[in-house]
Coordinates of C-alpha atoms and ligand atoms in Angstrom, one line a residue:
E1 CA 5.1 15.2 -42.4
K2 CA 1.5 14.5 -43.6
A3 CA 2.4 11.3 -45.1
G4 CA 0.4 12.1 -48.0
Y5 CA -2.9 12.9 -46.3
E6 CA -4.6 16.1 -46.6
H7 CA -4.8 16.7 -43.3
F8 CA -3.0 15.7 -39.8
M9 CA -6.2 14.6 -38.5
L10 CA -7.0 11.9 -41.0
K11 CA -3.4 10.6 -40.8
E12 CA -3.8 10.5 -37.2
I13 CA -7.1 8.6 -37.4
H14 CA -5.3 6.2 -39.7
E15 CA -2.4 5.8 -37.2
Q16 CA -5.0 4.3 -34.6
P17 CA -4.0 0.6 -35.2
T18 CA -0.6 1.3 -34.3
S19 CA -0.9 3.9 -31.6
I20 CA -3.2 1.4 -29.8
Q21 CA -0.9 -1.6 -30.6
N22 CA 1.7 0.5 -29.1
T23 CA -0.2 1.5 -25.9
F24 CA -0.9 -2.3 -25.1
A25 CA 2.6 -3.7 -26.2
G26 CA 4.2 -6.0 -23.8
K27 CA 1.5 -5.5 -21.1
L28 CA -1.0 -8.2 -21.8
S29 CA -1.0 -11.7 -20.8
E30 CA -3.7 -13.7 -22.7
L31 CA -2.6 -16.8 -21.0
E32 CA -2.9 -15.6 -17.4
G33 CA -5.7 -12.9 -17.8
T34 CA -3.5 -10.6 -16.4
V35 CA -2.2 -7.1 -17.4
T36 CA 1.3 -6.0 -16.1
L37 CA 1.8 -2.0 -15.3
D38 CA 5.0 -2.3 -13.0
E39 CA 5.2 1.7 -13.9
L40 CA 2.5 2.3 -11.2
Y41 CA 4.4 1.3 -8.4
L42 CA 1.3 0.6 -6.5
E43 CA 1.4 -2.3 -4.2
R44 CA -1.3 -4.8 -4.2
D45 CA -2.2 -4.1 -0.6
E46 CA -2.7 -0.6 -1.5
I47 CA -4.9 -1.7 -4.5
K48 CA -6.9 -3.8 -2.0
R49 CA -7.4 -1.0 0.3
L50 CA -8.5 1.7 -2.3
K51 CA -11.8 2.9 -1.4
R52 CA -12.7 5.3 -4.3
V53 CA -11.5 6.7 -7.6
T54 CA -11.6 10.5 -8.7
I55 CA -10.7 10.7 -12.4
I56 CA -9.7 14.4 -13.4
A57 CA -9.7 15.6 -17.0
C58 CA -11.0 18.1 -19.7
G59 CA -12.5 18.0 -22.9
T60 CA -12.0 14.9 -25.0
S61 CA -9.9 13.4 -21.6
W62 CA -12.8 14.0 -19.5
N63 CA -15.1 11.8 -22.1
A64 CA -12.5 9.1 -21.7
G65 CA -13.1 9.6 -18.2
I66 CA -16.5 8.6 -18.1
L67 CA -16.0 5.4 -19.9
G68 CA -13.2 5.0 -17.3
K69 CA -15.7 5.3 -14.6
Y70 CA -18.0 2.6 -16.1
L71 CA -14.9 0.5 -16.4
F72 CA -13.8 0.7 -12.8
E73 CA -17.2 0.2 -11.2
K74 CA -17.6 -3.0 -13.3
L75 CA -14.3 -4.8 -13.5
A76 CA -12.6 -3.2 -10.3
G77 CA -15.9 -2.6 -8.0
L78 CA -14.3 0.9 -7.3
H79 CA -16.8 3.7 -7.0
T80 CA -15.7 6.3 -9.5
D81 CA -16.2 10.2 -9.9
V82 CA -15.2 12.1 -13.0
E83 CA -14.4 15.8 -12.3
T84 CA -14.0 18.5 -14.7
A85 CA -10.6 19.8 -13.7
S86 CA -11.8 23.7 -14.0
E87 CA -14.6 22.7 -11.8
F88 CA -12.8 20.5 -9.2
R89 CA -10.2 23.0 -8.5
Y90 CA -12.9 25.5 -6.8
S91 CA -15.0 23.1 -5.5
N92 CA -14.5 21.6 -1.9
P93 CA -13.9 18.0 -2.4
V94 CA -14.5 15.4 0.2
L95 CA -11.2 13.3 -0.2
C96 CA -9.6 11.4 2.9
G97 CA -6.5 9.9 1.3
E98 CA -7.6 6.4 0.6
E99 CA -8.5 7.6 -3.0
L100 CA -6.8 7.2 -6.4
T101 CA -6.8 10.1 -8.3
I102 CA -6.4 9.8 -11.9
A103 CA -5.4 12.7 -14.3
I104 CA -6.0 12.1 -18.0
T105 CA -4.4 14.7 -20.2
Q106 CA -3.0 14.0 -23.4
S107 CA -0.6 16.7 -23.6
G108 CA 0.6 16.5 -20.0
E109 CA 0.2 20.5 -19.8
T110 CA -3.4 21.5 -19.3
A111 CA -3.3 24.1 -16.7
D112 CA -6.7 23.3 -14.9
T113 CA -6.0 19.3 -14.7
L114 CA -2.3 20.1 -13.3
A115 CA -3.8 22.4 -10.6
A116 CA -6.3 20.0 -9.7
V117 CA -3.8 17.2 -9.2
R118 CA -2.0 19.4 -7.2
S119 CA -5.0 20.1 -5.1
S120 CA -5.8 16.5 -4.7
S121 CA -2.3 15.5 -3.7
S122 CA -2.5 18.0 -0.6
Y123 CA -5.2 15.8 0.6
G124 CA -2.6 12.8 0.3
C125 CA -4.5 11.1 -2.5
R126 CA -2.1 8.8 -4.6
S127 CA -2.2 10.2 -8.2
I128 CA -1.6 8.4 -11.5
A129 CA -1.2 10.4 -15.1
I130 CA -2.1 8.9 -18.1
T131 CA -0.4 11.3 -20.7
N132 CA 1.1 10.8 -24.2
V133 CA 4.0 13.3 -23.6
V134 CA 6.9 12.0 -22.0
G135 CA 8.5 14.5 -19.3
S136 CA 5.4 16.7 -19.7
T137 CA 4.6 18.7 -16.4
I138 CA 1.9 16.2 -15.3
T139 CA 4.7 13.4 -15.1
R140 CA 6.2 15.5 -12.5
E141 CA 3.2 16.3 -10.4
S142 CA 1.7 12.7 -10.3
D143 CA 3.2 9.6 -8.5
S144 CA 3.3 7.5 -11.4
V145 CA 2.5 7.6 -14.9
L146 CA 0.8 5.6 -17.4
Y147 CA 1.9 6.4 -20.8
T148 CA -0.5 6.1 -24.2
R149 CA 2.3 5.4 -26.9
S150 CA 0.3 7.5 -29.6
G151 CA 3.4 9.5 -31.0
P152 CA 2.8 13.1 -31.4
E153 CA -0.6 14.4 -32.2
I154 CA -0.6 17.4 -34.1
G155 CA -4.3 18.1 -35.1
V156 CA -6.1 20.2 -32.6
A157 CA -9.1 17.8 -32.6
A158 CA -7.8 14.6 -30.1
T159 CA -8.5 11.3 -32.1
K160 CA -5.6 8.7 -31.6
T161 CA -4.9 10.0 -28.2
F162 CA -8.3 9.3 -27.2
T163 CA -8.8 5.9 -28.2
A164 CA -5.2 5.2 -26.7
Q165 CA -6.4 6.7 -23.4
L166 CA -9.3 4.3 -23.5
V167 CA -7.1 1.3 -23.9
A168 CA -5.0 2.7 -21.1
L169 CA -8.3 2.8 -18.9
Y170 CA -9.0 -0.7 -19.9
M171 CA -5.9 -1.9 -18.8
L172 CA -5.9 -0.2 -15.6
A173 CA -9.3 -1.4 -14.8
I174 CA -8.3 -5.1 -15.4
H175 CA -5.3 -4.7 -13.6
L176 CA -6.9 -3.2 -10.2
G177 CA -10.0 -5.4 -11.0
R178 CA -7.5 -8.7 -10.9
I179 CA -5.8 -7.8 -7.8
R180 CA -9.1 -6.9 -6.1
G181 CA -10.7 -10.1 -7.1
V182 CA -13.5 -8.5 -9.0
V183 CA -12.7 -9.4 -12.8
S184 CA -12.3 -13.2 -13.1
A185 CA -9.3 -14.3 -15.1
N186 CA -11.4 -15.8 -17.8
E187 CA -13.0 -12.4 -18.0
A188 CA -9.9 -10.5 -18.3
K189 CA -8.7 -13.1 -20.8
D190 CA -12.1 -12.4 -23.0
L191 CA -10.9 -8.7 -22.7
I192 CA -7.4 -9.2 -23.5
V193 CA -8.2 -11.4 -26.7
G194 CA -10.4 -8.4 -27.6
M195 CA -8.1 -5.6 -27.0
K196 CA -5.6 -7.5 -29.2
R197 CA -8.4 -7.8 -32.1
L198 CA -8.9 -4.0 -32.0
P199 CA -6.1 -2.8 -34.4
G200 CA -7.0 -4.9 -37.1
Q201 CA -10.9 -4.1 -36.4
I202 CA -9.9 -0.6 -36.8
Q203 CA -8.0 -1.1 -39.9
K204 CA -11.4 -2.7 -41.5
I205 CA -13.4 0.5 -40.8
L206 CA -10.6 2.7 -42.1
N207 CA -10.9 0.4 -45.1
K208 CA -14.6 1.3 -45.5
K209 CA -14.4 4.9 -44.9
E210 CA -15.9 5.9 -48.2
M211 CA -19.4 5.0 -46.8
I212 CA -18.9 7.3 -43.6
K213 CA -17.9 10.1 -46.1
E214 CA -21.1 9.9 -48.2
C215 CA -22.9 9.8 -44.7
A216 CA -21.2 13.1 -43.7
A217 CA -22.7 15.0 -46.9
Q218 CA -26.2 14.8 -45.0
F219 CA -24.5 16.8 -42.1
A220 CA -22.7 19.4 -43.9
D221 CA -25.9 22.0 -44.3
K222 CA -27.2 21.3 -40.8
R223 CA -27.2 23.6 -38.0
D224 CA -27.7 21.3 -35.1
C225 CA -27.0 17.8 -34.6
F226 CA -27.7 15.2 -31.5
F227 CA -25.6 12.3 -30.7
I228 CA -27.1 9.7 -28.1
G229 CA -25.8 6.6 -26.3
R230 CA -26.5 4.7 -23.2
Y231 CA -24.2 3.3 -20.6
L232 CA -20.3 2.8 -22.4
N233 CA -22.0 4.4 -25.6
Y234 CA -22.8 7.7 -23.7
P235 CA -19.2 8.9 -23.6
V236 CA -18.8 7.7 -27.3
A237 CA -21.7 10.1 -27.8
L238 CA -20.1 13.1 -25.7
E239 CA -16.9 12.4 -27.8
G240 CA -18.6 12.5 -31.2
A241 CA -20.6 15.6 -30.5
L242 CA -17.3 17.4 -28.9
K243 CA -15.5 16.4 -32.6
L244 CA -18.2 17.6 -34.7
K245 CA -18.7 21.0 -33.1
E246 CA -15.1 21.6 -32.7
I247 CA -14.1 21.0 -36.2
S248 CA -17.2 21.5 -38.3
Y249 CA -18.6 24.2 -36.1
I250 CA -22.0 22.5 -36.1
H251 CA -23.8 22.9 -32.9
A252 CA -23.7 19.3 -31.5
E253 CA -24.8 17.7 -28.2
G254 CA -24.2 14.5 -27.0
Y255 CA -26.9 13.0 -24.5
A256 CA -27.4 9.9 -22.4
A257 CA -30.1 8.7 -24.5
G258 CA -32.6 8.3 -21.8
E259 CA -32.5 12.0 -21.0
L260 CA -33.8 12.7 -24.2
K261 CA -37.3 12.9 -22.9
H262 CA -36.5 15.0 -20.0
G263 CA -36.0 18.1 -22.4
P264 CA -34.0 17.9 -25.8
L265 CA -36.9 16.0 -27.5
A266 CA -38.4 19.4 -27.9
L267 CA -35.6 20.3 -30.2
I268 CA -36.2 17.2 -32.5
T269 CA -37.4 17.6 -35.9
D270 CA -36.8 16.6 -39.4
E271 CA -33.7 19.2 -39.3
T272 CA -31.8 17.8 -36.6
P273 CA -30.0 14.6 -37.5
V274 CA -29.7 12.0 -34.5
V275 CA -26.5 9.8 -34.7
A276 CA -27.4 6.7 -32.2
I277 CA -24.6 4.4 -31.0
A278 CA -26.2 1.4 -31.1
T279 CA -23.6 -1.5 -30.7
R280 CA -25.0 -4.7 -29.0
G281 CA -25.0 -4.9 -25.3
H282 CA -27.3 -4.7 -22.6
T283 CA -28.8 -1.4 -23.4
Y284 CA -29.5 -2.5 -26.9
E285 CA -33.2 -2.6 -26.4
K286 CA -33.3 0.6 -24.8
I287 CA -31.4 2.6 -27.2
L288 CA -33.8 1.2 -30.2
S289 CA -36.7 2.4 -28.0
N290 CA -34.9 6.0 -28.1
I291 CA -34.3 5.5 -31.8
K292 CA -38.0 5.1 -32.1
E293 CA -38.9 8.3 -30.0
V294 CA -37.0 10.6 -32.3
K295 CA -37.7 8.9 -35.5
A296 CA -41.5 9.5 -34.4
R297 CA -40.3 13.4 -34.4
N298 CA -39.1 12.9 -38.2
A299 CA -35.4 12.9 -37.3
T300 CA -32.9 11.4 -39.8
V301 CA -31.2 8.7 -37.6
I302 CA -27.7 7.5 -38.2
A303 CA -27.1 4.4 -36.3
V304 CA -23.4 3.1 -35.5
A305 CA -24.2 -0.6 -35.1
D306 CA -22.4 -4.3 -35.2
D307 CA -21.7 -5.4 -38.9
D308 CA -24.0 -8.3 -38.4
D309 CA -26.9 -6.4 -36.9
T310 CA -29.8 -6.7 -39.5
E311 CA -32.6 -5.8 -37.2
I312 CA -31.5 -2.0 -36.8
D313 CA -31.8 -1.1 -40.4
K314 CA -35.7 -1.5 -40.0
Y315 CA -35.4 1.6 -37.5
V316 CA -32.8 4.1 -38.9
D317 CA -32.1 5.7 -42.3
I318 CA -28.4 4.8 -42.1
V319 CA -26.5 2.4 -40.5
L320 CA -22.4 2.7 -40.1
R321 CA -20.8 -0.5 -39.2
V322 CA -18.3 -1.7 -36.7
P323 CA -17.0 -5.3 -36.5
S324 CA -18.7 -7.1 -33.5
S325 CA -16.3 -7.0 -30.7
H326 CA -16.6 -7.7 -26.7
E327 CA -19.3 -5.1 -25.4
L328 CA -16.9 -3.4 -23.4
L329 CA -14.4 -2.8 -26.2
A330 CA -17.0 -1.5 -28.8
P331 CA -16.6 2.4 -27.7
V332 CA -13.2 2.1 -29.2
L333 CA -14.4 1.1 -32.8
S334 CA -17.4 3.4 -32.8
S335 CA -15.5 6.4 -31.7
V336 CA -13.3 5.8 -34.8
V337 CA -16.4 6.0 -37.0
L338 CA -17.8 9.1 -35.3
Q339 CA -14.3 10.8 -36.0
L340 CA -14.3 9.9 -39.7
L341 CA -18.0 11.4 -39.8
S342 CA -16.8 14.7 -37.9
Y343 CA -13.7 14.9 -40.5
Y344 CA -15.5 14.4 -43.7
T345 CA -18.2 16.8 -42.6
A346 CA -15.8 19.7 -41.7
L347 CA -13.9 18.6 -45.1
A348 CA -17.4 19.1 -47.0
K349 CA -17.9 22.5 -45.4
D350 CA -14.2 23.6 -46.2
C351 CA -13.3 24.2 -42.5
S352 CA -10.0 24.4 -41.1
I353 CA -9.6 21.1 -39.7
D354 CA -6.2 21.0 -38.1
K355 CA -6.5 24.3 -36.4
P356 CA -10.2 24.9 -36.0
R357 CA -11.0 28.7 -35.1
N358 CA -10.6 29.8 -31.4
L359 CA -8.8 26.8 -29.8
A360 CA -5.5 25.7 -29.2
K361 CA -3.9 22.4 -29.0
S362 CA -2.8 22.6 -25.3
V363 CA -4.6 24.8 -22.9
T364 CA -1.8 26.0 -20.6
V365 CA -4.0 29.1 -19.2
E366 CA -7.0 28.8 -16.9
Ligands
M6R401 O1 -4.2 17.9 -23.3 P1 -5.4 17.6 -22.8 O2 -5.9 16.0 -22.7 O3 -5.4 17.8 -21.3 O4 -6.4 18.5 -23.5 C1 -8.0 18.5 -22.9 C2 -8.7 19.2 -23.8 O5 -8.2 20.4 -24.0 C3 -8.5 18.6 -25.1 O6 -9.0 17.3 -25.1 C4 -9.7 19.0 -26.2 O7 -11.0 18.9 -25.7 C5 -9.4 18.7 -27.5 N1 -9.3 19.7 -28.3 C6 -10.8 17.9 -28.1 O8 -10.3 17.3 -29.3

């Protein structure tokens, strides 16, 4: 069943060109600059009246939620909060009914996410679930469902379902943003063209995975590692760190790069590699200065950068390349690189990749 791959995780990483394609199939109109999401049953007026979005999720799905926040704010002009389901349940949310709740859960069975959605529904909030499992519990607890079409994910570490969640969030943000008149038809067209290029671009990364494997050798004997990124690359950093700690047992932290000097910089030495997600965008210069800060503390820096970016080579030790893409879409590509980096690090350490210690694929208890 592993189709010749050594682990389900590697197989699932390789399935991403298809899982992404399947997730957006039949929904994107390049000509009109629109995304059709009839399954949401959301009226245009309802969408226009929305005041706020609350995203509820755990783990990797929560990391996807952070990207969702930036997208909804930029493309749909909607203030968005991202809540950890286990915290939301026991807090005192101030909700008035004109919010949209979006639950992101690959399995559709995460106990805390289910309970948090029930609690938000009790305030009269309209809910949408983004899930990969047809007929899962969340599909019954939510008003509507947007499916990621990744196929079953066996590896405990989420990979193809994460990138499909990002695609679902791009689609939702464009859909809401077009109806609310925030994102223009032309901007939406650019994004749609960019989304359609993602499967081919991911394939290019997969074809060059040997380079990532070589880089992973540098991690295997380390105790700690930092992942840094800004704006859309911040959730990529969080997810890169979660993946590494989950399967390789290396202590890894994902940070908004601007936060480094507020504490974690004290931990940076020549023994703490730093992975900087540095694809081009309006925070590119900022991440370069953060890279200089950690280089000054002798860290080995591995950058994820655009394939035609030659400037970055001056500042870092290793560059892992991704095909250049639309600024908003680059997180999908960088995430694939970081999945491979974690995978090969765990492989070098001979870890139990598909079933890491202490973890379950779906967390159906509190
Ligand atoms: O099924 P869910 O998306 O609700 O699961 C949430 C988390 O348990 C999950 O993403 C977990 O963090 C993964 N093992 C990460 O790879």
